[in-house]
Short mmCIF file of N, CA, C and O in Angstrom, two decimals:
data_model
loop_
_atom_site.label_atom_id
_atom_site.label_comp_id
_atom_site.label_asym_id
_atom_site.label_seq_id
_atom_site.Cartn_x
_atom_site.Cartn_y
_atom_site.Cartn_z
N UNK S 172 0.74 -1.12 -0.04
CA UNK S 172 -0.29 0.05 -0.01
C UNK S 172 1.08 1.30 -0.22
O UNK S 172 1.86 1.36 0.75
N UNK S 173 0.56 2.09 -0.85
CA UNK S 173 1.22 3.29 -0.85
C UNK S 173 0.99 4.19 0.26
O UNK S 173 0.25 4.42 1.18
N UNK S 174 2.32 4.94 0.63
CA UNK S 174 2.77 5.53 2.07
C UNK S 174 1.53 6.57 2.28
O UNK S 174 1.13 6.98 3.18
N UNK S 175 1.16 7.29 1.03
CA UNK S 175 -0.06 8.32 1.03
C UNK S 175 -1.50 7.69 1.57
O UNK S 175 -2.07 8.70 2.18
N UNK S 176 -1.44 6.54 0.99
CA UNK S 176 -2.98 5.99 1.41
C UNK S 176 -2.62 5.62 2.92
O UNK S 176 -4.01 5.91 3.71
N UNK S 177 -1.48 5.35 3.52
CA UNK S 177 -1.61 5.15 4.73
C UNK S 177 -1.81 6.37 5.58
O UNK S 177 -2.50 6.16 6.65
N UNK S 178 -1.10 7.30 4.97
CA UNK S 178 -1.29 8.66 6.07
C UNK S 178 -2.87 9.01 6.01
O UNK S 178 -3.47 9.49 6.90
N UNK S 179 -3.60 8.83 4.84
CA UNK S 179 -4.79 9.21 4.47
C UNK S 179 -5.89 8.03 5.77
O UNK S 179 -6.72 8.97 6.59
N UNK S 180 -5.51 7.06 5.56
CA UNK S 180 -6.38 5.95 6.59
C UNK S 180 -5.82 6.51 7.94
O UNK S 180 -6.98 6.40 8.93
N UNK S 181 -4.75 6.94 8.29
CA UNK S 181 -4.46 7.44 9.67
C UNK S 181 -5.09 8.55 10.14
O UNK S 181 -5.84 8.73 11.04
N UNK S 182 -5.24 9.89 8.99
CA UNK S 182 -6.22 10.72 9.22
C UNK S 182 -7.45 10.38 9.86
O UNK S 182 -7.97 11.14 10.35
N UNK S 183 -7.99 9.67 8.84
CA UNK S 183 -9.74 9.26 8.91
C UNK S 183 -9.61 8.55 10.51
O UNK S 183 -10.82 8.92 10.93
N UNK S 184 -8.84 7.78 10.70
CA UNK S 184 -9.12 6.99 12.02
C UNK S 184 -8.83 7.95 13.04
O UNK S 184 -9.74 7.98 14.17
N UNK S 185 -7.69 9.07 13.16
CA UNK S 185 -7.75 9.91 14.25
C UNK S 185 -8.70 11.01 13.98
O UNK S 185 -9.41 11.16 15.28
N UNK S 186 -9.49 11.16 12.93
CA UNK S 186 -10.90 11.78 12.82
C UNK S 186 -11.91 11.48 13.68
O UNK S 186 -12.55 11.93 14.59
N UNK S 187 -12.10 9.94 13.57
CA UNK S 187 -12.99 9.34 14.20
C UNK S 187 -12.81 9.35 15.67
O UNK S 187 -13.74 9.35 16.36
N UNK S 188 -11.56 9.08 16.08
CA UNK S 188 -11.24 8.70 17.22
C UNK S 188 -11.44 10.08 18.21
O UNK S 188 -12.23 10.30 19.37
N UNK S 189 -10.94 11.25 17.62
CA UNK S 189 -11.02 12.47 18.11
C UNK S 189 -12.40 13.22 18.30
O UNK S 189 -12.93 13.48 19.27
N UNK S 190 -13.38 12.87 17.29
CA UNK S 190 -14.91 13.25 17.04
C UNK S 190 -15.50 12.24 18.33
O UNK S 190 -16.38 13.02 18.91
N UNK S 191 -15.27 10.97 18.60
CA UNK S 191 -15.77 10.46 19.65
C UNK S 191 -15.43 11.02 20.87
O UNK S 191 -16.33 10.86 21.73
N UNK S 192 -14.43 11.13 21.34
CA UNK S 192 -13.82 11.67 22.39
C UNK S 192 -14.38 13.04 22.70
O UNK S 192 -14.80 13.26 23.74
N UNK S 193 -14.28 14.16 21.62
CA UNK S 193 -15.04 15.28 22.03
C UNK S 193 -16.37 15.18 22.51
O UNK S 193 -16.65 15.83 23.46
N UNK S 194 -17.21 14.02 21.69
CA UNK S 194 -18.70 13.69 22.22
C UNK S 194 -18.66 13.25 23.66
O UNK S 194 -19.48 13.91 24.31
N UNK S 195 -17.74 12.60 24.18
CA UNK S 195 -17.89 11.89 25.43
C UNK S 195 -17.24 13.07 26.21
O UNK S 195 -18.12 13.30 27.21
N UNK S 196 -16.44 13.70 26.11
CA UNK S 196 -16.00 14.99 26.91
C UNK S 196 -17.22 15.75 27.15
O UNK S 196 -17.29 16.39 28.14
N UNK S 197 -17.83 16.34 26.00
CA UNK S 197 -18.77 17.33 26.23
C UNK S 197 -19.86 16.74 26.94
O UNK S 197 -20.49 17.44 28.01
N UNK S 198 -20.44 15.34 26.83
CA UNK S 198 -21.41 14.86 27.79
C UNK S 198 -21.04 14.60 28.88
O UNK S 198 -21.96 15.33 29.74
N UNK S 199 -19.69 14.37 29.33
CA UNK S 199 -19.40 14.52 30.88
C UNK S 199 -19.43 15.54 31.41
O UNK S 199 -19.69 15.93 32.35
N UNK S 200 -18.89 16.65 30.52
CA UNK S 200 -18.92 17.88 31.20
C UNK S 200 -20.12 18.70 31.19
O UNK S 200 -20.24 19.46 32.12
N UNK S 201 -21.11 18.01 30.48
CA UNK S 201 -22.29 18.86 30.51
C UNK S 201 -23.34 18.41 31.67
O UNK S 201 -24.17 18.95 32.23
N UNK S 202 -23.06 17.10 31.81
CA UNK S 202 -24.22 16.18 32.67
C UNK S 202 -23.67 16.31 34.21
O UNK S 202 -22.45 15.64 34.23
N UNK S 203 -24.21 16.45 35.08
CA UNK S 203 -23.81 15.87 36.34
C UNK S 203 -24.68 14.75 36.76
O UNK S 203 -25.41 14.38 36.04
N UNK S 204 -24.19 13.90 37.73
CA UNK S 204 -24.98 12.77 38.36
C UNK S 204 -26.44 12.50 38.55
O UNK S 204 -26.80 11.88 37.98
N UNK S 205 -26.83 13.91 38.93
CA UNK S 205 -28.36 13.86 39.12
C UNK S 205 -29.12 14.06 37.83
O UNK S 205 -30.17 13.27 37.44
N UNK S 206 -28.65 14.55 36.88
CA UNK S 206 -29.37 15.09 35.69
C UNK S 206 -29.06 13.69 34.59
O UNK S 206 -29.93 13.28 33.97
N UNK S 207 -27.72 12.95 34.84
CA UNK S 207 -27.62 11.90 33.95
C UNK S 207 -28.58 10.74 34.33
O UNK S 207 -28.35 9.92 33.76
N UNK S 208 -29.01 10.86 35.76
CA UNK S 208 -30.12 9.78 36.08
C UNK S 208 -31.40 9.67 35.58
O UNK S 208 -32.32 8.75 35.38
N UNK S 209 -31.62 10.86 34.88
CA UNK S 209 -33.09 11.03 34.42
C UNK S 209 -33.06 10.34 32.81
O UNK S 209 -32.01 10.13 32.22
N UNK S 210 -34.05 9.87 32.53
CA UNK S 210 -34.58 8.73 31.55
C UNK S 210 -33.71 9.27 30.22
O UNK S 210 -32.84 8.69 29.52
N UNK S 211 -33.86 10.50 29.79
CA UNK S 211 -33.31 11.39 28.43
C UNK S 211 -31.93 11.03 28.42
O UNK S 211 -31.35 10.67 27.42
N UNK S 212 -31.41 11.64 29.61
CA UNK S 212 -29.82 12.02 29.32
C UNK S 212 -29.34 10.22 29.75
O UNK S 212 -28.15 10.07 28.96
N UNK S 213 -29.78 9.73 30.38
CA UNK S 213 -29.15 8.18 30.51
C UNK S 213 -29.24 7.47 29.00
O UNK S 213 -28.45 6.73 28.88
N UNK S 214 -30.27 7.87 28.49
CA UNK S 214 -30.38 6.94 27.27
C UNK S 214 -29.19 7.48 26.29
O UNK S 214 -28.56 6.64 25.70
N UNK S 215 -29.02 8.77 26.32
CA UNK S 215 -28.01 9.57 25.26
C UNK S 215 -26.60 8.86 25.70
O UNK S 215 -25.73 8.43 25.11
N UNK S 216 -26.21 8.92 27.12
CA UNK S 216 -25.03 8.34 27.71
C UNK S 216 -25.22 6.78 27.25
O UNK S 216 -23.62 6.47 26.95
N UNK S 217 -25.96 5.93 27.38
CA UNK S 217 -25.78 4.63 27.05
C UNK S 217 -25.50 4.32 25.67
O UNK S 217 -24.48 3.73 25.23
N UNK S 218 -26.15 5.18 24.69
CA UNK S 218 -25.91 5.28 23.51
C UNK S 218 -24.45 5.92 23.02
O UNK S 218 -23.56 5.22 22.40
N UNK S 219 -23.89 6.53 23.92
CA UNK S 219 -22.50 7.45 23.52
C UNK S 219 -21.42 6.17 23.95
O UNK S 219 -20.64 6.13 23.55
N UNK S 220 -22.04 5.49 25.07
CA UNK S 220 -20.98 4.22 25.69
C UNK S 220 -20.93 3.31 24.58
O UNK S 220 -19.66 2.71 24.33
N UNK S 221 -22.16 2.79 23.86
CA UNK S 221 -21.91 2.06 23.12
C UNK S 221 -21.11 2.37 21.70
O UNK S 221 -20.35 1.51 21.35
N UNK S 222 -21.36 3.73 21.38
CA UNK S 222 -20.42 4.33 20.24
C UNK S 222 -18.94 4.20 20.67
O UNK S 222 -18.43 3.86 19.57
N UNK S 223 -18.84 4.64 21.78
CA UNK S 223 -17.25 4.54 22.05
C UNK S 223 -16.70 3.26 22.01
O UNK S 223 -15.58 3.02 21.41
N UNK S 224 -17.38 1.96 22.54
CA UNK S 224 -16.84 0.73 22.76
C UNK S 224 -16.87 -0.08 21.02
O UNK S 224 -15.82 -0.42 20.50
N UNK S 225 -17.82 0.48 20.27
CA UNK S 225 -17.82 -0.04 18.86
C UNK S 225 -17.18 0.71 17.73
O UNK S 225 -16.84 0.06 16.93
N UNK S 226 -16.92 2.25 18.00
CA UNK S 226 -16.48 2.70 16.80
C UNK S 226 -15.24 3.63 17.28
O UNK S 226 -14.35 3.65 16.67
N UNK S 227 -15.13 4.25 18.41
CA UNK S 227 -14.12 5.22 19.08
C UNK S 227 -12.91 4.63 19.41
O UNK S 227 -12.05 4.86 19.03
N UNK S 228 -13.10 3.47 20.14
CA UNK S 228 -11.98 2.80 20.71
C UNK S 228 -11.22 1.76 19.62
O UNK S 228 -9.85 2.22 19.46
N UNK S 229 -12.20 1.27 18.57
CA UNK S 229 -11.45 0.76 17.48
C UNK S 229 -10.52 1.48 16.55
O UNK S 229 -9.68 1.54 16.08
N UNK S 230 -11.37 2.85 16.61
CA UNK S 230 -10.61 3.84 15.73
C UNK S 230 -9.30 4.32 16.06
O UNK S 230 -8.41 4.76 15.58
N UNK S 231 -9.47 4.50 17.84
CA UNK S 231 -8.19 4.73 18.42
C UNK S 231 -6.88 3.78 18.04
O UNK S 231 -5.81 4.20 17.81
N UNK S 232 -7.17 2.39 18.17
CA UNK S 232 -6.38 1.50 17.94
C UNK S 232 -5.96 1.42 16.64
O UNK S 232 -4.91 1.22 16.17
N UNK S 233 -6.85 1.90 15.77
CA UNK S 233 -6.26 1.73 14.26
C UNK S 233 -5.44 2.85 14.03
O UNK S 233 -4.31 2.69 13.26
N UNK S 234 -5.71 3.96 14.49
CA UNK S 234 -4.76 5.26 14.78
C UNK S 234 -3.53 5.01 15.01
O UNK S 234 -2.49 5.46 14.57
N UNK S 235 -3.32 3.98 16.19
CA UNK S 235 -2.04 3.84 16.71
C UNK S 235 -1.24 2.61 15.76
O UNK S 235 -0.09 3.18 15.45
N UNK S 236 -2.07 1.96 15.41
CA UNK S 236 -1.54 0.79 14.21
C UNK S 236 -0.63 1.81 13.23
O UNK S 236 0.59 1.32 12.60
N UNK S 237 -1.78 2.36 12.59
CA UNK S 237 -1.32 2.98 11.33
C UNK S 237 -0.01 4.31 11.40
O UNK S 237 0.57 4.26 10.76
N UNK S 238 -0.39 4.87 12.82
CA UNK S 238 0.65 5.77 13.09
C UNK S 238 2.23 4.99 13.14
O UNK S 238 3.17 5.62 12.72
N UNK S 239 2.05 4.21 13.75
CA UNK S 239 3.22 3.46 14.20
C UNK S 239 3.99 2.71 12.88
O UNK S 239 5.06 2.54 12.68
N UNK S 240 2.94 2.65 11.76
CA UNK S 240 3.65 1.90 10.83
C UNK S 240 4.21 3.21 9.78
O UNK S 240 4.95 2.85 9.16
N UNK S 241 3.38 4.15 9.88
CA UNK S 241 4.02 5.55 9.07
C UNK S 241 5.54 5.65 9.47
O UNK S 241 6.29 6.10 8.86
N UNK S 242 5.71 5.77 11.04
CA UNK S 242 6.87 5.99 11.46
C UNK S 242 7.73 5.29 11.07
O UNK S 242 8.77 5.39 10.39
N UNK S 243 7.29 3.78 10.99
CA UNK S 243 8.51 2.69 10.64
C UNK S 243 8.85 2.85 9.16
O UNK S 243 9.90 2.79 8.76
N UNK S 244 7.94 2.85 8.34
CA UNK S 244 8.05 3.24 6.89
C UNK S 244 8.62 4.47 6.35
O UNK S 244 9.12 4.29 5.55
N UNK S 245 8.39 5.51 7.21
CA UNK S 245 8.73 6.65 6.85
C UNK S 245 10.38 6.87 7.47
O UNK S 245 10.80 7.92 6.99
N UNK S 246 10.90 5.99 7.95
CA UNK S 246 12.31 6.18 8.65
C UNK S 246 12.41 7.47 9.57
O UNK S 246 13.29 8.06 9.57
N UNK S 247 11.17 7.93 10.32
CA UNK S 247 11.07 9.08 11.28
C UNK S 247 12.11 8.72 12.27
O UNK S 247 12.45 9.72 12.95
N UNK S 248 12.31 7.86 13.02
CA UNK S 248 13.27 7.41 13.84
C UNK S 248 12.99 8.49 15.28
O UNK S 248 11.48 8.47 15.38
N UNK S 249 13.70 8.94 15.98
CA UNK S 249 13.21 9.58 17.25
C UNK S 249 13.45 11.07 17.14
O UNK S 249 13.99 11.84 17.84
N UNK S 250 12.66 11.85 16.10
CA UNK S 250 12.65 13.05 15.69
C UNK S 250 12.03 13.61 16.96
O UNK S 250 11.08 13.10 17.65
N UNK S 251 12.35 14.88 17.57
CA UNK S 251 12.10 15.50 18.51
C UNK S 251 10.50 15.86 18.67
O UNK S 251 9.80 15.86 19.65
N UNK S 252 10.26 16.41 17.33
CA UNK S 252 8.61 16.62 17.15
C UNK S 252 7.69 15.52 17.39
O UNK S 252 7.01 15.66 17.87
N UNK S 253 8.33 14.36 16.99
CA UNK S 253 7.67 13.17 16.70
C UNK S 253 7.67 12.49 18.08
O UNK S 253 6.14 12.04 18.62
N UNK S 254 8.55 12.49 19.01
CA UNK S 254 8.60 12.27 20.57
C UNK S 254 7.33 13.08 21.14
O UNK S 254 6.82 12.47 22.00
N UNK S 255 7.66 14.35 20.80
CA UNK S 255 6.75 15.27 21.61
C UNK S 255 5.12 14.75 21.07
O UNK S 255 3.95 14.85 21.94
N UNK S 256 4.87 14.56 19.90
CA UNK S 256 3.47 14.04 19.35
C UNK S 256 3.23 12.83 20.16
O UNK S 256 1.93 12.82 20.50
N UNK S 257 4.04 11.85 20.07
CA UNK S 257 3.80 10.47 20.86
C UNK S 257 3.35 10.59 22.27
O UNK S 257 2.42 10.21 22.79
N UNK S 258 4.27 11.62 23.10
CA UNK S 258 3.76 11.95 24.66
C UNK S 258 2.29 12.27 24.53
O UNK S 258 1.61 11.77 25.23
N UNK S 259 1.94 13.42 23.55
CA UNK S 259 0.31 13.69 23.60
C UNK S 259 -0.70 12.89 23.09
O UNK S 259 -1.39 12.75 23.74
N UNK S 260 -0.08 11.91 22.26
CA UNK S 260 -0.90 10.92 21.92
C UNK S 260 -1.44 10.03 23.03
O UNK S 260 -2.27 9.28 23.31
N UNK S 261 -0.29 9.73 23.79
CA UNK S 261 -0.44 8.90 25.07
C UNK S 261 -1.30 9.34 26.09
O UNK S 261 -2.02 8.76 26.61
N UNK S 262 -1.20 10.83 26.02
CA UNK S 262 -2.03 11.69 27.06
C UNK S 262 -3.53 11.50 26.59
O UNK S 262 -4.47 11.17 27.34
N UNK S 263 -3.47 11.71 25.38
CA UNK S 263 -4.96 11.45 24.78
C UNK S 263 -5.55 10.20 24.86
O UNK S 263 -6.85 10.00 25.33
N UNK S 264 -4.55 9.13 24.77
CA UNK S 264 -5.36 7.77 24.90
C UNK S 264 -5.77 7.42 26.30
O UNK S 264 -6.68 6.78 26.55
N UNK S 265 -4.96 8.24 27.37
CA UNK S 265 -5.22 7.93 28.85
C UNK S 265 -6.55 8.73 29.08
O UNK S 265 -7.32 8.10 29.68
N UNK S 266 -6.54 9.71 28.59
CA UNK S 266 -7.97 10.46 28.44
C UNK S 266 -9.07 9.92 28.03
O UNK S 266 -9.90 9.85 28.87
N UNK S 267 -9.04 9.25 27.01
CA UNK S 267 -10.27 8.51 26.34
C UNK S 267 -10.64 7.42 27.00
O UNK S 267 -11.83 6.95 27.41
N UNK S 268 -9.50 6.56 27.85
CA UNK S 268 -9.86 5.28 28.61
C UNK S 268 -10.79 6.02 29.74
O UNK S 268 -11.69 5.41 30.14
N UNK S 269 -10.32 7.02 30.56
CA UNK S 269 -10.85 7.74 31.59
C UNK S 269 -12.35 8.31 31.23
O UNK S 269 -13.35 8.31 32.05
N UNK S 270 -12.55 8.94 30.06
CA UNK S 270 -13.43 9.35 29.39
C UNK S 270 -14.70 8.09 29.15
O UNK S 270 -16.12 8.12 29.54
N UNK S 271 -14.22 6.81 28.57
CA UNK S 271 -14.97 5.77 28.24
C UNK S 271 -15.44 5.28 29.90
O UNK S 271 -16.82 4.88 29.86
N UNK S 272 -14.68 5.25 30.85
CA UNK S 272 -15.12 4.77 32.17
C UNK S 272 -16.13 5.76 32.71
O UNK S 272 -17.15 5.36 33.12
N UNK S 273 -15.95 7.07 32.54
CA UNK S 273 -16.90 8.09 33.06
C UNK S 273 -18.23 7.91 32.26
O UNK S 273 -19.48 7.95 32.99
N UNK S 274 -18.03 7.91 31.01
CA UNK S 274 -19.37 7.54 30.31
C UNK S 274 -20.35 6.17 30.86
O UNK S 274 -21.59 6.41 31.24
N UNK S 275 -19.56 5.19 31.10
CA UNK S 275 -20.36 3.93 31.83
C UNK S 275 -20.61 4.10 33.10
O UNK S 275 -21.90 3.85 33.50
N UNK S 276 -19.97 4.86 33.69
CA UNK S 276 -20.43 5.15 35.41
C UNK S 276 -21.56 6.08 35.32
O UNK S 276 -22.66 6.04 36.05
N UNK S 277 -21.82 6.93 34.30
CA UNK S 277 -22.60 7.96 34.39
C UNK S 277 -23.98 7.23 33.72
O UNK S 277 -25.23 7.48 34.20
N UNK S 278 -24.05 6.21 32.82
CA UNK S 278 -24.88 5.30 32.09
C UNK S 278 -25.48 4.55 32.86
O UNK S 278 -26.74 4.17 32.66
N UNK S 279 -24.77 3.96 33.90
CA UNK S 279 -24.98 2.82 34.97
C UNK S 279 -26.29 3.15 35.70
O UNK S 279 -26.37 4.56 36.24
N UNK S 280 -27.21 2.57 36.33
CA UNK S 280 -28.35 2.96 37.34
C UNK S 280 -27.47 3.24 38.62
O UNK S 280 -26.28 2.61 39.06
N UNK S 281 -28.03 4.11 39.33
CA UNK S 281 -27.34 4.85 40.42
C UNK S 281 -27.16 3.56 41.47
O UNK S 281 -28.42 3.16 41.71
N UNK S 282 -26.31 3.88 42.19
CA UNK S 282 -26.11 2.51 43.36
C UNK S 282 -26.94 3.06 44.61
O UNK S 282 -27.37 4.42 44.49
N UNK S 283 -27.10 2.39 45.50
CA UNK S 283 -28.19 2.60 46.67
C UNK S 283 -27.62 4.06 47.20
O UNK S 283 -28.45 4.61 47.62
N UNK S 284 -26.05 4.49 46.84
CA UNK S 284 -25.92 5.57 48.04
C UNK S 284 -26.28 6.85 46.94
O UNK S 284 -26.39 7.94 47.29
N UNK S 285 -26.68 6.50 45.57
CA UNK S 285 -27.12 7.56 44.70
C UNK S 285 -25.77 8.30 44.06
O UNK S 285 -26.04 9.40 43.24
N UNK S 286 -24.57 7.89 44.35
CA UNK S 286 -23.42 8.74 43.97
C UNK S 286 -22.89 7.94 42.78
O UNK S 286 -22.54 6.70 42.78
N UNK S 287 -22.51 8.42 41.70
CA UNK S 287 -21.68 7.87 40.87
C UNK S 287 -20.22 8.60 40.52
O UNK S 287 -20.27 9.69 40.08
N UNK S 288 -19.51 8.28 41.21
CA UNK S 288 -18.00 8.98 41.05
C UNK S 288 -17.66 9.14 39.69
O UNK S 288 -17.31 8.23 38.95
N UNK S 289 -17.63 10.37 39.05
CA UNK S 289 -17.05 10.82 38.04
C UNK S 289 -15.84 12.09 38.50
O UNK S 289 -16.50 12.91 39.09
N UNK S 290 -14.53 11.96 38.01
CA UNK S 290 -13.83 13.07 38.57
C UNK S 290 -14.27 14.26 37.96
O UNK S 290 -14.68 14.66 36.71
N UNK S 291 -14.18 15.35 38.99
CA UNK S 291 -14.89 16.67 38.59
C UNK S 291 -13.77 17.17 37.49
O UNK S 291 -14.15 18.57 36.95
N UNK S 292 -12.43 16.81 37.54
CA UNK S 292 -11.47 17.35 36.39
C UNK S 292 -11.84 17.24 34.93
O UNK S 292 -11.58 17.89 33.91
N UNK S 293 -12.86 15.99 35.08
CA UNK S 293 -13.38 16.01 33.56
C UNK S 293 -14.34 17.03 32.96
O UNK S 293 -14.45 16.94 31.72
N UNK S 294 -14.53 17.84 33.68
CA UNK S 294 -15.43 18.82 33.24
C UNK S 294 -14.28 19.89 32.11
O UNK S 294 -14.94 20.72 31.26
N UNK S 295 -12.89 19.66 32.50
CA UNK S 295 -12.02 20.49 31.38
C UNK S 295 -11.58 19.55 30.11
O UNK S 295 -10.88 20.26 29.35
N UNK S 296 -12.01 18.34 29.86
CA UNK S 296 -11.67 17.37 29.30
C UNK S 296 -11.71 18.23 27.68
O UNK S 296 -10.86 17.72 26.70
N UNK S 297 -12.99 18.47 27.42
CA UNK S 297 -12.87 18.97 26.03
C UNK S 297 -11.96 19.99 25.77
O UNK S 297 -11.42 19.69 24.52
N UNK S 298 -11.70 20.83 26.81
CA UNK S 298 -10.54 21.96 26.46
C UNK S 298 -9.24 21.04 26.23
O UNK S 298 -8.28 21.20 25.48
N UNK S 299 -8.81 19.83 27.09
CA UNK S 299 -7.72 19.05 26.83
C UNK S 299 -7.84 18.60 25.40
O UNK S 299 -6.67 18.37 24.61
N UNK S 300 -8.90 17.96 24.91
CA UNK S 300 -8.89 17.15 23.84
C UNK S 300 -8.39 18.24 22.50
O UNK S 300 -7.69 18.07 21.75
N UNK S 301 -9.17 19.53 22.58
CA UNK S 301 -8.96 20.57 21.87
C UNK S 301 -7.51 21.05 21.69
O UNK S 301 -6.77 20.99 20.62
N UNK S 302 -6.93 21.05 22.51
CA UNK S 302 -5.53 21.73 23.09
C UNK S 302 -4.69 20.65 22.39
O UNK S 302 -3.61 20.94 21.69
N UNK S 303 -4.76 19.43 22.88
CA UNK S 303 -3.86 18.28 22.26
C UNK S 303 -4.07 18.09 20.98
O UNK S 303 -2.87 18.10 20.05
N UNK S 304 -5.00 18.12 20.49
CA UNK S 304 -5.13 17.96 18.56
C UNK S 304 -4.42 19.24 18.12
O UNK S 304 -3.94 19.29 17.13
N UNK S 305 -4.56 20.49 18.67
CA UNK S 305 -4.01 21.77 17.96
C UNK S 305 -2.51 21.44 18.06
O UNK S 305 -1.90 21.88 16.96
N UNK S 306 -2.10 21.15 18.90
CA UNK S 306 -0.27 20.99 19.17
C UNK S 306 0.20 19.85 18.29
O UNK S 306 0.90 19.99 17.95
N UNK S 307 -0.77 18.76 18.38
CA UNK S 307 -0.31 17.71 17.50
C UNK S 307 -0.12 18.13 16.11
O UNK S 307 1.00 17.89 15.25
N UNK S 308 -1.04 18.82 15.68
CA UNK S 308 -1.21 19.11 14.59
C UNK S 308 -0.17 19.93 13.86
O UNK S 308 0.41 20.11 12.95
N UNK S 309 -0.03 21.13 14.87
CA UNK S 309 0.87 22.13 14.58
C UNK S 309 2.53 21.27 14.58
O UNK S 309 3.39 21.62 13.62
N UNK S 310 2.57 20.42 15.58
CA UNK S 310 3.93 19.75 15.10
C UNK S 310 4.15 18.93 14.11
O UNK S 310 5.27 18.82 13.41
N UNK S 311 3.03 18.29 13.59
CA UNK S 311 3.15 17.75 12.70
C UNK S 311 3.52 18.34 11.11
O UNK S 311 4.09 18.26 10.17
N UNK S 312 2.54 19.30 11.30
CA UNK S 312 2.92 20.55 10.27
C UNK S 312 4.24 20.99 9.94
O UNK S 312 4.86 21.27 8.95
N UNK S 313 4.45 21.81 11.45
CA UNK S 313 5.63 22.63 11.25
C UNK S 313 7.06 21.89 11.65
O UNK S 313 7.91 22.46 10.94
N UNK S 314 6.84 20.78 12.25
CA UNK S 314 8.41 19.86 12.67
C UNK S 314 9.15 21.12 13.18
O UNK S 314 10.15 21.06 12.69
N UNK S 315 8.72 21.89 14.17
CA UNK S 315 9.81 22.64 14.52
C UNK S 315 11.34 22.42 15.43
O UNK S 315 11.93 23.33 15.46
N UNK S 316 11.28 21.13 15.60
CA UNK S 316 12.70 20.80 16.03
C UNK S 316 12.93 19.27 15.83
O UNK S 316 12.27 18.49 15.34
#
């Protein structure tokens, strides 16, 4: 397969992954545990959780596989911009796992205590996703160092 096609597939997989993460981040930041327990939001959270398992997570895996393939085939080695990009991608991958867990927790029926613990720091996750993508795109296009 041509290198350019691998780039295109990588960009498509990343686009699906980041779109799914953005939806999860926005839902988690917009809903508190009380609102999430209502039938309408709970149904949306369950659907978003299913989407995450069926589409977003596989897209993240494909983005990783294609990205590593591009690095190997392109002979990029340990370029500083690439190391920085990979570090940010690792952070976004960890955030994705945290968001997926948060979606599941909010979508589950409330336990007897009525509390569904989701970190209040996840309220800032949409900004982290956007900032991460901006930095990654800048690093890839400009290759500053």
